Amino acid sequence: MTTINSETEQKILRAAMQIFSIEGFKGARMQEIADKAGINKALLHYYYRNKETLYKASFDTLTFKIFTQVNLTLHKDTPLFTKIENIVAAYIDLIVETPEVPQFILNGIINNQDELIKNMQELPLDIKPFMQQIQNEILKGNIKPIHPAELLINILSLSIFPFAARPVITNVVGKNIEFNFDEFIKSRKKTIPEFIINAIKVEK
Amino acid sequence: MTTINSETEQKILRAAMQIFSIEGFKGARMQEIADKAGINKALLHYYYRNKETLYKASFDTLTFKIFTQVNLTLHKDTPLFTKIENIVAAYIDLIVETPEVPQFILNGIINNQDELIKNMQELPLDIKPFMQQIQNEILKGNIKPIHPAELLINILSLSIFPFAARPVITNVVGKNIEFNFDEFIKSRKKTIPEFIINAIKVEK
DNA sequence: AATTTTCTTAACCAAATAGTTAAACCATAA
DNA sequence: TTATGGTTTAACTATTTGGTTAAGAAAATT
């Protein structure tokens, strides 16, 4: 490859991320990925020695994108409540843009790709400043005592889970009432931060 | 089989649920399931014609267990806040007991087993009374306005997601601070309901 | 004791699929 | 023009694995 990231390589990566997300590691076929990328199997192996290599490249690309994004939001010097809004919005936008992300990550976990998870430790995500900010707000009496890690996990849970569980949600809820998932997600950018802020803020 | 559910059949189902949870449908090997069940492949096919049958049986067994449990909690005639505590506790207990559940369900989703998801519609889960109860509390001014379905989804998100994302959480959080997942989960039976109730209750 | 059901062993088949290889084509840049 | 590296085609291999089969052993049922 002449350039560090040739166009073809990008096409392959994009295709691989999609197929792996939907099919999982074992379920994905190299032929299918090649087809989706608009190339052939031989060229696929020309760029990526084997399935593992391709999978790892896909996983790394996605996680790096997410972690960088989240890390950026966490480090910006904004008031806590605004920051919470930003984190939620960043997550939701990211997932709407590339809906395969949560499935892919969870699939990576499920397939017990321990190595991959270990590699995530190398990724840029430093939650200490955010945790410090929360501690400060607690000390100042602005929010109720809560473990900073727990607050972060709650934010992630509320933002990500509905995407992973989408089919179950639409079926179970839709069975009972009128329900439009896309509208629901749109509204969540507002309702999640509201929910969280209500949960932690101290009435004065 | 003479009895409706022979001991062997149970052993197979248990093994299948575990393997399918970890490996997914494609990733699971019949031989591996047979080994885990302590029997041989021929007998496996003696009880379950093929992989699909076995997968469906596993999925149905698990989902039926969950849905029945949750449905029971939702229908009990308890005050809303108590009910929220009960739902969370029921979920956490259930997952701690059979940790493969969330992974299995998500794997089912990922593998696009549309049929299976459709089958879930047949399962006993009627959320209307719970939604009615929430509406009543809103009208009585006891809790802030929130879409009942959204509240339910929030409850599920906070309860289930950490299990699905466990490896990521332990790595990311553990990288920054001392973190014990089991203790964290234990504490969640209290902190999740607190968090939710704080988020929705009206100060008087 | 006779019979039916459950279970094992072990060999086998067929399909799917990861990965290889070789020969040739094509664009581009030296 | 020629050399190089990206790309295609197509055939081939080796392996994995779902599923079958047959013969019989063990256990339960009659």
Coordinates of C-alpha atoms (C1' of nucleotides) in Angstrom, one line a residue:
Chain A
M1 CA 0.0 0.0 0.0
T2 CA 1.4 3.4 -0.9
T3 CA -0.4 5.5 1.6
I4 CA -0.6 4.6 5.2
N5 CA -4.4 4.0 4.8
S6 CA -5.4 3.4 1.3
E7 CA -8.9 3.9 0.2
T8 CA -9.3 0.2 -0.3
E9 CA -8.1 -0.5 3.2
Q10 CA -10.7 1.9 4.5
K11 CA -13.4 0.2 2.4
I12 CA -12.4 -3.1 3.8
L13 CA -12.4 -1.9 7.4
R14 CA -15.8 -0.3 7.0
A15 CA -17.2 -3.5 5.5
A16 CA -15.6 -5.6 8.2
M17 CA -17.0 -3.6 11.0
Q18 CA -20.5 -3.9 9.6
I19 CA -20.3 -7.6 9.0
F20 CA -18.6 -8.5 12.3
S21 CA -21.2 -6.4 14.1
I22 CA -24.1 -8.3 12.6
E23 CA -22.6 -11.7 12.4
G24 CA -20.0 -11.9 15.2
F25 CA -16.5 -13.2 14.7
K26 CA -17.4 -16.8 13.8
G27 CA -20.5 -15.8 11.9
A28 CA -18.8 -13.4 9.6
R29 CA -17.5 -14.8 6.3
M30 CA -14.4 -13.4 4.6
Q31 CA -16.2 -13.7 1.3
E32 CA -19.1 -11.6 2.6
I33 CA -16.7 -8.9 3.8
A34 CA -14.9 -8.9 0.5
D35 CA -18.3 -8.6 -1.3
K36 CA -19.4 -5.7 0.9
A37 CA -16.1 -3.9 0.3
G38 CA -16.5 -4.4 -3.4
I39 CA -13.3 -6.4 -3.8
N40 CA -12.3 -10.0 -3.8
K41 CA -11.1 -12.5 -1.2
A42 CA -7.5 -12.6 -2.4
L43 CA -7.1 -8.8 -2.1
L44 CA -8.7 -9.0 1.4
H45 CA -5.9 -11.4 2.4
Y46 CA -3.4 -9.2 0.7
Y47 CA -4.3 -6.4 3.2
Y48 CA -5.1 -8.5 6.2
R49 CA -3.3 -11.7 6.7
N50 CA -6.2 -13.5 8.3
K51 CA -9.6 -13.1 9.9
E52 CA -8.1 -12.4 13.4
T53 CA -6.0 -9.5 12.1
L54 CA -9.0 -8.0 10.3
Y55 CA -11.2 -8.4 13.3
K56 CA -8.6 -6.8 15.6
A57 CA -8.2 -3.9 13.2
S58 CA -11.9 -3.3 13.1
F59 CA -12.3 -3.5 16.8
D60 CA -9.4 -1.2 17.5
T61 CA -10.6 1.4 15.0
L62 CA -14.1 1.5 16.5
T63 CA -13.0 1.6 20.2
F64 CA -10.4 4.2 19.5
K65 CA -13.0 6.4 17.9
I66 CA -15.3 6.1 20.8
F67 CA -12.8 6.4 23.6
T68 CA -11.2 9.4 22.0
Q69 CA -14.6 11.1 21.7
V70 CA -15.7 10.3 25.2
N71 CA -12.3 11.3 26.7
L72 CA -12.5 14.6 24.9
T73 CA -16.0 15.3 26.4
L74 CA -14.9 14.2 29.9
H75 CA -11.9 16.6 29.9
K76 CA -13.6 19.7 28.6
D77 CA -13.8 22.4 31.3
T78 CA -17.6 22.6 31.5
P79 CA -20.0 22.7 34.4
L80 CA -21.0 19.2 35.5
F81 CA -24.6 19.3 34.4
T82 CA -23.7 20.6 31.0
K83 CA -21.0 18.0 30.8
I84 CA -23.5 15.2 31.5
E85 CA -25.7 16.6 28.7
N86 CA -22.7 16.6 26.4
I87 CA -21.6 13.0 27.2
V88 CA -25.1 11.7 26.6
A89 CA -25.4 13.6 23.3
A90 CA -21.9 12.5 22.2
Y91 CA -22.8 8.9 22.8
I92 CA -26.2 9.0 21.2
D93 CA -24.9 10.8 18.1
L94 CA -22.0 8.4 17.8
I95 CA -24.2 5.4 18.0
V96 CA -26.9 6.8 15.7
E97 CA -24.1 7.5 13.2
T98 CA -22.6 4.0 13.5
P99 CA -25.3 1.8 15.0
E100 CA -23.1 -1.3 14.8
V101 CA -20.9 0.0 17.6
P102 CA -22.6 -1.4 20.7
Q103 CA -23.3 -4.7 19.1
F104 CA -19.7 -5.0 18.0
I105 CA -18.2 -4.2 21.4
L106 CA -20.6 -6.5 23.1
N107 CA -19.9 -9.2 20.6
G108 CA -16.2 -8.7 21.3
I109 CA -16.9 -9.2 24.9
I110 CA -19.1 -12.1 24.4
N111 CA -16.6 -13.9 22.2
N112 CA -14.3 -13.6 25.1
Q113 CA -11.7 -11.8 23.1
D114 CA -9.7 -11.2 26.3
E115 CA -6.8 -9.7 24.3
L116 CA -9.0 -7.1 22.8
I117 CA -10.4 -6.0 26.1
K118 CA -6.9 -5.9 27.5
N119 CA -5.9 -3.7 24.6
M120 CA -8.6 -1.2 25.6
Q121 CA -6.4 -0.5 28.6
E122 CA -4.0 1.2 26.3
L123 CA -6.7 3.5 24.9
P124 CA -6.9 7.1 25.9
L125 CA -9.5 7.3 28.6
D126 CA -8.7 9.0 31.8
I127 CA -11.8 9.4 34.0
K128 CA -9.9 10.9 37.0
P129 CA -10.6 14.6 36.2
F130 CA -14.3 13.8 35.8
M131 CA -14.4 11.9 39.0
Q132 CA -12.6 14.8 40.7
Q133 CA -15.2 17.2 39.4
I134 CA -18.0 15.1 40.8
Q135 CA -16.3 14.9 44.2
N136 CA -16.0 18.7 44.2
E137 CA -19.7 19.2 43.5
I138 CA -20.6 16.8 46.3
L139 CA -18.3 18.7 48.7
K140 CA -19.9 21.9 47.6
G141 CA -23.3 20.4 48.4
N142 CA -24.5 20.8 44.8
I143 CA -25.2 17.1 44.2
K144 CA -26.0 14.2 46.5
P145 CA -23.2 11.8 47.4
I146 CA -22.7 9.2 44.7
H147 CA -19.7 7.2 43.7
P148 CA -18.3 8.9 40.6
A149 CA -17.7 5.6 38.9
E150 CA -21.3 4.7 39.5
L151 CA -22.6 7.9 38.1
L152 CA -20.5 7.4 34.9
I153 CA -21.8 3.8 34.6
N154 CA -25.3 5.0 35.0
I155 CA -24.8 7.6 32.2
L156 CA -23.4 4.9 29.9
S157 CA -26.1 2.4 30.8
L158 CA -28.9 4.8 30.0
S159 CA -27.3 5.9 26.8
I160 CA -26.1 2.7 25.3
F161 CA -28.4 -0.1 26.5
P162 CA -31.5 0.8 24.6
F163 CA -29.5 0.5 21.3
A164 CA -28.2 -3.0 22.2
A165 CA -31.6 -4.1 23.3
R166 CA -33.5 -2.3 20.6
P167 CA -35.3 -5.4 19.1
V168 CA -36.4 -6.6 22.5
I169 CA -37.6 -3.1 23.5
T170 CA -39.6 -2.5 20.3
N171 CA -41.3 -5.9 20.6
V172 CA -42.1 -5.8 24.3
V173 CA -43.1 -2.2 24.5
G174 CA -44.6 -2.1 21.0
K175 CA -46.8 -5.0 21.9
N176 CA -48.4 -2.9 24.6
I177 CA -48.4 0.6 23.2
E178 CA -47.7 2.7 20.2
F179 CA -43.9 3.0 20.1
N180 CA -41.5 4.6 17.6
F181 CA -37.8 3.8 18.5
D182 CA -36.2 6.6 16.5
E183 CA -38.4 9.2 18.1
F184 CA -37.7 7.7 21.4
I185 CA -33.9 8.0 20.9
K186 CA -34.2 11.5 19.7
S187 CA -36.1 12.5 22.8
R188 CA -33.5 10.7 25.0
K189 CA -30.9 13.4 24.4
K190 CA -33.0 15.6 26.6
T191 CA -34.7 13.1 28.9
I192 CA -31.6 11.2 30.0
P193 CA -29.7 14.2 31.3
E194 CA -32.9 15.5 32.9
F195 CA -33.4 12.1 34.6
I196 CA -29.8 12.0 35.8
I197 CA -29.7 15.6 37.0
N198 CA -32.9 15.1 38.9
A199 CA -31.5 12.1 40.5
I200 CA -28.4 13.8 41.8
K201 CA -29.1 17.5 42.3
V202 CA -29.7 18.9 45.7
E203 CA -32.8 21.1 46.1
K204 CA -31.9 24.4 47.6
Chain B
M1 CA -37.9 -39.8 26.5
T2 CA -40.3 -41.1 29.1
T3 CA -40.6 -38.1 31.3
I4 CA -41.4 -34.7 29.8
N5 CA -38.0 -33.4 30.9
S6 CA -35.5 -36.1 31.6
E7 CA -32.4 -35.3 33.6
T8 CA -30.2 -35.7 30.6
E9 CA -32.4 -33.2 28.7
Q10 CA -31.9 -30.7 31.5
K11 CA -28.1 -31.3 31.5
I12 CA -28.1 -30.6 27.8
L13 CA -30.1 -27.5 28.1
R14 CA -27.9 -26.1 30.8
A15 CA -24.8 -26.8 28.9
A16 CA -26.3 -25.4 25.7
M17 CA -27.3 -22.2 27.4
Q18 CA -23.8 -21.7 28.7
I19 CA -22.0 -22.4 25.5
F20 CA -24.4 -20.5 23.3
S21 CA -24.1 -17.5 25.7
I22 CA -20.4 -17.5 25.4
E23 CA -19.9 -18.5 21.8
G24 CA -23.0 -17.3 20.1
F25 CA -25.0 -19.5 17.7
K26 CA -22.3 -19.9 15.0
G27 CA -19.5 -20.1 17.5
A28 CA -20.9 -22.9 19.6
R29 CA -19.9 -26.4 18.6
M30 CA -22.2 -29.3 19.2
Q31 CA -19.3 -31.4 20.4
E32 CA -18.5 -28.7 23.0
I33 CA -22.1 -28.7 24.2
A34 CA -22.1 -32.5 24.4
D35 CA -18.8 -32.5 26.4
K36 CA -20.1 -29.9 28.8
A37 CA -23.2 -31.9 29.3
G38 CA -21.1 -35.0 29.9
I39 CA -22.6 -37.0 27.1
N40 CA -21.8 -37.6 23.4
K41 CA -22.8 -36.0 20.2
A42 CA -25.0 -38.9 19.1
L43 CA -27.1 -38.6 22.2
L44 CA -27.3 -34.8 21.7
H45 CA -28.9 -35.3 18.3
Y46 CA -31.1 -38.0 19.8
Y47 CA -32.7 -35.4 22.0
Y48 CA -32.4 -32.4 19.7
R49 CA -32.6 -33.0 16.0
N50 CA -30.2 -30.2 15.2
K51 CA -28.5 -27.1 16.3
E52 CA -31.4 -24.8 15.6
T53 CA -33.7 -26.8 17.7
L54 CA -31.3 -26.8 20.6
Y55 CA -30.7 -23.1 20.3
K56 CA -34.4 -22.3 20.2
A57 CA -35.1 -24.6 23.2
S58 CA -32.3 -22.8 25.2
F59 CA -33.5 -19.3 24.2
D60 CA -37.1 -20.1 25.0
T61 CA -36.2 -21.6 28.4
L62 CA -34.2 -18.6 29.4
T63 CA -36.6 -15.9 28.2
F64 CA -39.6 -17.6 29.7
K65 CA -37.9 -17.7 33.0
I66 CA -37.1 -14.0 32.9
F67 CA -40.3 -12.8 31.5
T68 CA -42.4 -14.8 34.0
Q69 CA -40.3 -13.4 36.9
V70 CA -40.5 -9.8 35.8
N71 CA -44.2 -10.1 34.9
L72 CA -44.9 -11.4 38.4
T73 CA -43.1 -8.4 40.0
L74 CA -44.8 -5.9 37.7
H75 CA -48.3 -7.2 38.6
K76 CA -47.9 -7.4 42.4
D77 CA -50.0 -4.8 44.1
T78 CA -47.2 -2.9 45.8
P79 CA -46.5 0.9 46.0
L80 CA -44.5 2.2 43.1
F81 CA -41.3 2.9 44.9
T82 CA -41.3 -0.5 46.5
K83 CA -42.1 -2.1 43.2
I84 CA -39.1 -0.4 41.6
E85 CA -36.9 -1.8 44.3
N86 CA -38.4 -5.2 43.7
I87 CA -37.9 -5.1 40.0
V88 CA -34.3 -4.1 40.3
A89 CA -33.7 -6.8 42.9
A90 CA -35.4 -9.4 40.9
Y91 CA -33.3 -8.6 37.8
I92 CA -30.0 -8.5 39.7
D93 CA -30.7 -11.7 41.5
L94 CA -31.8 -13.4 38.3
I95 CA -28.6 -12.4 36.5
V96 CA -26.3 -13.1 39.3
E97 CA -27.9 -16.6 39.5
T98 CA -27.5 -17.1 35.7
P99 CA -25.0 -14.7 34.4
E100 CA -25.2 -15.9 30.9
V101 CA -28.7 -14.5 30.4
P102 CA -27.8 -11.0 29.2
Q103 CA -25.1 -12.2 26.9
F104 CA -27.4 -14.9 25.5
I105 CA -30.2 -12.5 24.8
L106 CA -27.8 -10.0 23.2
N107 CA -26.2 -12.7 21.2
G108 CA -29.7 -13.7 20.0
I109 CA -30.2 -10.2 18.9
I110 CA -26.9 -9.9 17.3
N111 CA -27.3 -13.1 15.3
N112 CA -30.4 -11.6 14.0
Q113 CA -32.6 -14.4 15.1
D114 CA -35.6 -12.4 14.2
E115 CA -37.8 -15.4 14.7
L116 CA -36.7 -15.7 18.3
I117 CA -37.4 -12.1 19.0
K118 CA -40.8 -12.5 17.4
N119 CA -41.5 -15.5 19.6
M120 CA -40.9 -13.2 22.6
Q121 CA -44.1 -11.5 21.7
E122 CA -45.9 -14.7 22.8
L123 CA -44.3 -14.6 26.2
P124 CA -46.3 -13.5 29.2
L125 CA -45.3 -9.9 29.8
D126 CA -48.0 -7.3 30.2
I127 CA -46.7 -4.0 31.2
K128 CA -50.0 -2.1 31.1
P129 CA -50.8 -2.3 34.8
F130 CA -47.4 -1.0 35.7
M131 CA -47.8 1.8 33.2
Q132 CA -51.2 2.6 34.6
Q133 CA -49.7 2.7 38.1
I134 CA -47.1 5.2 37.0
Q135 CA -49.8 7.4 35.3
N136 CA -51.7 7.4 38.5
E137 CA -48.7 8.6 40.6
I138 CA -48.1 11.3 38.1
L139 CA -51.7 12.5 38.2
K140 CA -51.6 12.4 42.0
G141 CA -48.5 14.6 41.8
N142 CA -46.3 12.1 43.6
I143 CA -43.8 11.7 40.8
K144 CA -42.6 14.0 37.9
P145 CA -44.1 13.4 34.5
I146 CA -42.3 10.7 32.6
H147 CA -43.3 8.3 29.9
P148 CA -44.0 5.0 31.7
A149 CA -42.2 3.1 29.0
E150 CA -39.2 5.3 29.4
L151 CA -39.1 4.7 33.1
L152 CA -39.2 1.0 32.6
I153 CA -36.5 1.1 30.0
N154 CA -34.3 3.1 32.4
I155 CA -34.9 0.6 35.1
L156 CA -33.8 -2.2 32.8
S157 CA -30.8 -0.3 31.4
L158 CA -29.4 0.4 34.9
S159 CA -30.0 -3.1 36.1
I160 CA -28.8 -5.1 33.0
F161 CA -26.2 -3.1 31.2
P162 CA -23.4 -3.3 33.7
F163 CA -23.5 -7.1 33.4
A164 CA -23.3 -7.1 29.7
A165 CA -20.5 -4.5 29.8
R166 CA -18.7 -6.0 32.8
P167 CA -15.3 -6.6 31.2
V168 CA -15.2 -3.1 29.8
I169 CA -16.2 -1.6 33.0
T170 CA -13.8 -3.4 35.2
N171 CA -11.0 -2.5 32.8
V172 CA -11.8 1.1 32.2
V173 CA -12.8 1.9 35.8
G174 CA -10.3 -0.5 37.3
K175 CA -7.5 1.2 35.4
N176 CA -8.3 4.5 37.3
I177 CA -9.4 3.4 40.7
E178 CA -9.7 0.4 43.0
F179 CA -12.8 -1.5 41.8
N180 CA -14.5 -4.7 42.8
F181 CA -17.3 -5.7 40.5
D182 CA -19.1 -8.1 42.8
E183 CA -19.3 -5.5 45.6
F184 CA -20.4 -3.0 43.1
I185 CA -23.3 -5.2 42.0
K186 CA -24.3 -5.9 45.5
S187 CA -24.5 -2.3 46.3
R188 CA -26.5 -1.6 43.2
K189 CA -29.6 -3.3 44.6
K190 CA -29.8 -0.2 46.9
T191 CA -28.3 2.5 44.8
I192 CA -30.3 1.9 41.6
P193 CA -33.7 2.3 43.2
E194 CA -32.4 5.3 45.2
F195 CA -31.1 6.9 41.9
I196 CA -34.4 6.3 40.1
I197 CA -36.6 7.4 42.9
N198 CA -34.6 10.6 43.4
A199 CA -35.0 11.2 39.7
I200 CA -38.7 11.0 39.6
K201 CA -40.1 11.8 43.0
V202 CA -41.6 15.2 43.7
E203 CA -40.3 17.1 46.7
K204 CA -43.1 18.2 49.0
Chain C
dA1 C1' -37.1 -62.8 31.3
dA2 C1' -38.2 -60.2 27.6
dT3 C1' -38.6 -55.8 25.7
dT4 C1' -38.1 -51.1 25.2
dT5 C1' -35.7 -47.0 26.0
dT6 C1' -31.5 -44.6 26.9
dC7 C1' -26.9 -44.1 26.0
dT8 C1' -22.1 -45.1 24.0
dT9 C1' -18.6 -45.8 20.5
dA10 C1' -16.6 -44.9 16.5
dA11 C1' -16.5 -44.3 12.0
dC12 C1' -18.1 -41.7 8.3
dC13 C1' -20.2 -38.0 4.9
dA14 C1' -21.1 -33.5 3.1
dA15 C1' -20.9 -28.7 3.3
dA16 C1' -18.9 -24.5 4.5
dT17 C1' -15.2 -21.8 4.6
dA18 C1' -10.4 -19.9 5.8
dG19 C1' -6.5 -19.5 3.5
dT20 C1' -3.2 -20.3 -0.6
dT21 C1' -1.3 -19.9 -5.0
dA22 C1' -0.2 -18.7 -9.7
dA23 C1' -0.9 -16.2 -13.7
dA24 C1' -2.2 -12.2 -15.6
dC25 C1' -4.1 -7.3 -15.8
dC26 C1' -3.7 -2.4 -15.0
dA27 C1' -2.3 1.9 -13.3
dT28 C1' 1.3 4.9 -12.0
dA29 C1' 5.6 6.7 -11.2
dA30 C1' 10.5 6.5 -11.9
Chain D
dT1 C1' 9.6 2.1 -21.3
dT2 C1' 9.9 -0.4 -17.6
dA3 C1' 9.4 -1.7 -13.0
dT4 C1' 6.3 -1.8 -9.1
dG5 C1' 2.6 -2.5 -6.4
dG6 C1' -2.5 -2.9 -6.3
dT7 C1' -6.0 -5.9 -8.2
dT8 C1' -8.5 -9.7 -10.4
dT9 C1' -9.7 -14.5 -11.5
dA10 C1' -10.1 -19.0 -10.6
dA11 C1' -8.9 -23.1 -9.0
dC12 C1' -7.2 -25.6 -5.2
dT13 C1' -6.2 -27.3 -0.1
dA14 C1' -7.0 -28.3 4.4
dT15 C1' -9.8 -28.1 8.2
dT16 C1' -13.7 -27.6 10.8
dT17 C1' -18.0 -29.2 12.0
dG18 C1' -23.0 -30.4 11.7
dG19 C1' -25.2 -34.4 11.1
dT20 C1' -25.8 -39.6 10.2
dT21 C1' -25.4 -44.4 10.8
dA22 C1' -24.9 -48.9 12.7
dA23 C1' -23.9 -52.0 16.3
dG24 C1' -24.3 -52.8 20.7
dA25 C1' -24.2 -52.0 25.9
dA26 C1' -26.6 -50.5 30.0
dA27 C1' -30.6 -49.4 32.3
dA28 C1' -35.3 -49.2 33.0
dT29 C1' -40.0 -51.0 32.2
dT30 C1' -43.1 -54.5 31.2

